[in-house]
PDB file of C-alpha atoms in Angstrom:
ATOM      1  CA  MET Z1250      16.378  -7.159 -29.713  1.00 51.00           C
ATOM      2  CA  GLY Z1251      17.104  -4.768 -26.871  1.00 56.00           C
ATOM      3  CA  GLY Z1252      15.166  -3.852 -23.719  1.00 64.00           C
ATOM      4  CA  ASN Z1253      15.439  -3.594 -19.888  1.00 66.00           C
ATOM      5  CA  VAL Z1254      15.071  -6.434 -17.722  1.00 66.00           C
ATOM      6  CA  SER Z1255      13.917  -5.805 -14.204  1.00 60.00           C
ATOM      7  CA  LEU Z1256      14.520  -8.445 -11.676  1.00 62.00           C
ATOM      8  CA  PHE Z1257      11.928  -9.807  -9.442  1.00 65.00           C
ATOM      9  CA  PRO Z1258      12.391  -8.487  -5.573  1.00 62.00           C
ATOM     10  CA  VAL Z1259      14.261 -11.405  -3.746  1.00 60.00           C
ATOM     11  CA  PRO Z1260      12.601 -11.752  -0.060  1.00 59.00           C
ATOM     12  CA  GLY Z1261      15.155 -10.447   2.414  1.00 53.00           C
ATOM     13  CA  ALA Z1262      16.969  -8.500  -0.261  1.00 54.00           C
ATOM     14  CA  PRO Z1263      18.020  -4.831   1.158  1.00 62.00           C
ATOM     15  CA  GLY Z1264      16.456  -1.760  -0.089  1.00 76.00           C
ATOM     16  CA  GLN Z1265      12.750  -3.443  -0.711  1.00 88.00           C
ATOM     17  CA  VAL Z1266       9.837  -4.796   1.686  1.00 91.00           C
ATOM     18  CA  GLY Z1267       7.615  -7.053  -0.006  1.00 92.00           C
ATOM     19  CA  PHE Z1268       4.917  -9.729   1.676  1.00 93.00           C
ATOM     20  CA  ASP Z1269       6.207 -13.185   1.724  1.00 92.00           C
ATOM     21  CA  ARG Z1270       3.615 -16.395   0.319  1.00 94.00           C
ATOM     22  CA  GLU Z1271       1.411 -16.432   3.441  1.00 95.00           C
ATOM     23  CA  GLU Z1272       0.751 -12.627   3.999  1.00 95.00           C
ATOM     24  CA  LEU Z1273       0.162 -12.341   0.461  1.00 95.00           C
ATOM     25  CA  GLY Z1274      -2.206 -15.421   0.467  1.00 95.00           C
ATOM     26  CA  ARG Z1275      -4.073 -14.419   3.567  1.00 96.00           C
ATOM     27  CA  ILE Z1276      -4.509 -10.772   1.845  1.00 96.00           C
ATOM     28  CA  LEU Z1277      -5.234 -12.100  -1.504  1.00 96.00           C
ATOM     29  CA  ASP Z1278      -7.828 -14.504   0.333  1.00 96.00           C
ATOM     30  CA  LEU Z1279      -9.774 -11.543   1.923  1.00 95.00           C
ATOM     31  CA  TYR Z1280      -9.606  -9.558  -1.350  1.00 95.00           C
ATOM     32  CA  GLY Z1281     -11.671 -12.761  -3.239  1.00 95.00           C
ATOM     33  CA  ARG Z1282     -13.964 -12.608  -0.699  1.00 94.00           C
ATOM     34  CA  MET Z1283     -14.656  -8.878  -0.624  1.00 93.00           C
ATOM     35  CA  VAL Z1284     -14.946  -8.959  -4.392  1.00 93.00           C
ATOM     36  CA  ALA Z1285     -17.586 -11.743  -4.183  1.00 93.00           C
ATOM     37  CA  ALA Z1286     -19.598  -9.450  -1.923  1.00 91.00           C
ATOM     38  CA  GLY Z1287     -19.608  -6.873  -4.079  1.00 90.00           C
ATOM     39  CA  LEU Z1288     -17.372  -4.194  -2.046  1.00 91.00           C
ATOM     40  CA  TRP Z1289     -14.052  -4.129  -3.641  1.00 92.00           C
ATOM     41  CA  ARG Z1290     -13.267  -4.071  -7.419  1.00 92.00           C
ATOM     42  CA  ASP Z1291      -9.568  -3.624  -7.846  1.00 93.00           C
ATOM     43  CA  TYR Z1292      -6.447  -3.781  -6.135  1.00 93.00           C
ATOM     44  CA  ALA Z1293      -2.565  -2.355  -6.181  1.00 93.00           C
ATOM     45  CA  MET Z1294       0.766  -3.288  -4.801  1.00 94.00           C
ATOM     46  CA  ASP Z1295       3.248  -0.872  -4.111  1.00 93.00           C
ATOM     47  CA  LEU Z1296       6.703  -2.487  -2.786  1.00 94.00           C
ATOM     48  CA  GLY Z1297       8.992   0.219  -1.258  1.00 92.00           C
ATOM     49  CA  ARG Z1298      11.979   0.742   0.554  1.00 93.00           C
ATOM     50  CA  ASP Z1299      10.214   1.497   3.434  1.00 93.00           C
ATOM     51  CA  ALA Z1300       6.977  -0.377   3.307  1.00 93.00           C
ATOM     52  CA  ALA Z1301       4.686  -2.656   1.542  1.00 95.00           C
ATOM     53  CA  VAL Z1302       1.298  -1.577   0.961  1.00 96.00           C
ATOM     54  CA  PHE Z1303      -1.683  -3.604  -0.566  1.00 97.00           C
ATOM     55  CA  SER Z1304      -4.442  -0.881  -1.635  1.00 96.00           C
ATOM     56  CA  ALA Z1305      -7.924  -2.116  -1.726  1.00 95.00           C
ATOM     57  CA  PHE Z1306     -10.438  -0.140  -4.356  1.00 94.00           C
ATOM     58  CA  ARG Z1307     -14.064   0.221  -4.329  1.00 89.00           C
ATOM     59  CA  ARG Z1308     -13.690   1.843  -8.162  1.00 79.00           C
ATOM     60  CA  ALA Z1309     -10.437   1.720 -10.024  1.00 68.00           C
ATOM     61  CA  THR Z1310     -10.830   5.572 -10.593  1.00 69.00           C
ATOM     62  CA  GLU Z1311     -10.810   6.535  -6.707  1.00 78.00           C
ATOM     63  CA  ARG Z1312      -8.754   6.699  -3.593  1.00 86.00           C
ATOM     64  CA  PRO Z1313      -8.130   3.266  -1.779  1.00 91.00           C
ATOM     65  CA  GLU Z1314     -10.746   2.400   0.720  1.00 93.00           C
ATOM     66  CA  TYR Z1315      -8.352   0.499   2.668  1.00 94.00           C
ATOM     67  CA  ARG Z1316      -4.685  -0.045   2.665  1.00 96.00           C
ATOM     68  CA  ILE Z1317      -2.851  -3.059   4.381  1.00 97.00           C
ATOM     69  CA  GLU Z1318       0.929  -2.028   5.200  1.00 96.00           C
ATOM     70  CA  LYS Z1319       3.846  -3.663   6.264  1.00 95.00           C
ATOM     71  CA  ARG Z1320       6.404  -1.509   7.906  1.00 93.00           C
ATOM     72  CA  PRO Z1321       9.230  -3.854   9.016  1.00 92.00           C
ATOM     73  CA  ALA Z1322      10.780  -0.698  10.896  1.00 89.00           C
ATOM     74  CA  LEU Z1323       8.008  -0.348  13.439  1.00 89.00           C
ATOM     75  CA  ARG Z1324       8.209  -4.200  14.232  1.00 89.00           C
ATOM     76  CA  ARG Z1325       9.630  -3.476  17.560  1.00 90.00           C
ATOM     77  CA  LYS Z1326       7.611  -0.729  18.428  1.00 90.00           C
ATOM     78  CA  GLN Z1327       3.917  -0.472  17.822  1.00 87.00           C
ATOM     79  CA  GLY Z1328       3.722  -3.498  15.174  1.00 90.00           C
ATOM     80  CA  GLN Z1329       4.905  -3.745  11.666  1.00 93.00           C
ATOM     81  CA  TRP Z1330       1.268  -4.146  10.186  1.00 96.00           C
ATOM     82  CA  ALA Z1331      -1.542  -1.523   9.758  1.00 96.00           C
ATOM     83  CA  LEU Z1332      -5.156  -0.535   8.395  1.00 96.00           C
ATOM     84  CA  VAL Z1333      -5.295   2.420   6.747  1.00 96.00           C
ATOM     85  CA  GLY Z1334      -8.855   4.149   5.878  1.00 91.00           C
ATOM     86  CA  GLU Z1335      -9.529   6.251   3.010  1.00 89.00           C
ATOM     87  CA  GLY Z1336      -8.812   9.456   4.407  1.00 87.00           C
ATOM     88  CA  GLY Z1337      -5.660   8.042   5.827  1.00 90.00           C
ATOM     89  CA  ALA Z1338      -6.420   7.619   9.450  1.00 92.00           C
ATOM     90  CA  VAL Z1339      -4.601   4.491  10.932  1.00 94.00           C
ATOM     91  CA  LEU Z1340      -7.670   2.046  11.957  1.00 94.00           C
ATOM     92  CA  LYS Z1341      -5.704  -0.909  13.432  1.00 94.00           C
ATOM     93  CA  ARG Z1342      -2.077  -1.321  13.932  1.00 95.00           C
ATOM     94  CA  GLY Z1343      -0.670  -4.643  15.502  1.00 94.00           C
ATOM     95  CA  HIS Z1344       2.175  -7.464  15.182  1.00 94.00           C
ATOM     96  CA  GLU Z1345      -0.279  -9.753  13.529  1.00 94.00           C
ATOM     97  CA  LEU Z1346      -1.448  -9.650  10.379  1.00 94.00           C
ATOM     98  CA  SER Z1347      -4.519 -11.226  11.476  1.00 93.00           C
ATOM     99  CA  GLY Z1348      -5.313  -8.758  14.233  1.00 93.00           C
ATOM    100  CA  VAL Z1349      -5.352  -6.088  11.886  1.00 95.00           C
ATOM    101  CA  LEU Z1350      -7.473  -7.628   9.243  1.00 95.00           C
ATOM    102  CA  ALA Z1351     -10.015  -8.656  11.762  1.00 93.00           C
ATOM    103  CA  PRO Z1352     -11.906  -5.651  11.445  1.00 92.00           C
ATOM    104  CA  LEU Z1353     -12.410  -6.021   7.742  1.00 92.00           C
ATOM    105  CA  GLU Z1354     -13.387  -9.467   8.218  1.00 91.00           C
ATOM    106  CA  ARG Z1355     -16.145  -8.535  10.771  1.00 88.00           C
ATOM    107  CA  LYS Z1356     -17.081  -6.043   8.065  1.00 83.00           C
ATOM    108  CA  LEU Z1357     -17.495  -8.898   5.602  1.00 80.00           C
ATOM    109  CA  VAL Z1358     -19.154 -11.149   8.265  1.00 77.00           C
ATOM    110  CA  ARG Z1359     -21.890  -8.217   8.378  1.00 72.00           C
ATOM    111  CA  VAL Z1360     -22.198  -8.386   4.804  1.00 63.00           C
ATOM    112  CA  VAL Z1361     -23.049 -11.739   4.047  1.00 57.00           C
ATOM    113  CA  ASP Z1362     -25.461 -12.125   7.136  1.00 56.00           C
TER     114      ASP Z1362
END
């Protein structure tokens, strides 16, 4: 019975950036509402050395419509959070996740109205 065991990343461990429970809860709440509105259908997460990225897709076979990025190295500069559009342009950057998610929240309100 052989196999490789991969440990789940430990928060604060060097070498990997991740989302904490509150951040992930906030992102997944928005994702769920966007799915319910018919705007998103799939998501992916990438936890790397420099950044944690949550990508939201309209369809699973295309590029992500939006990426929510957490880059702790930029915490003291322009802010660790960024909202990146489909073309790769940074649409919003900031120190607080709620401010970076605001454009998506506004988009959702327009769809529901």
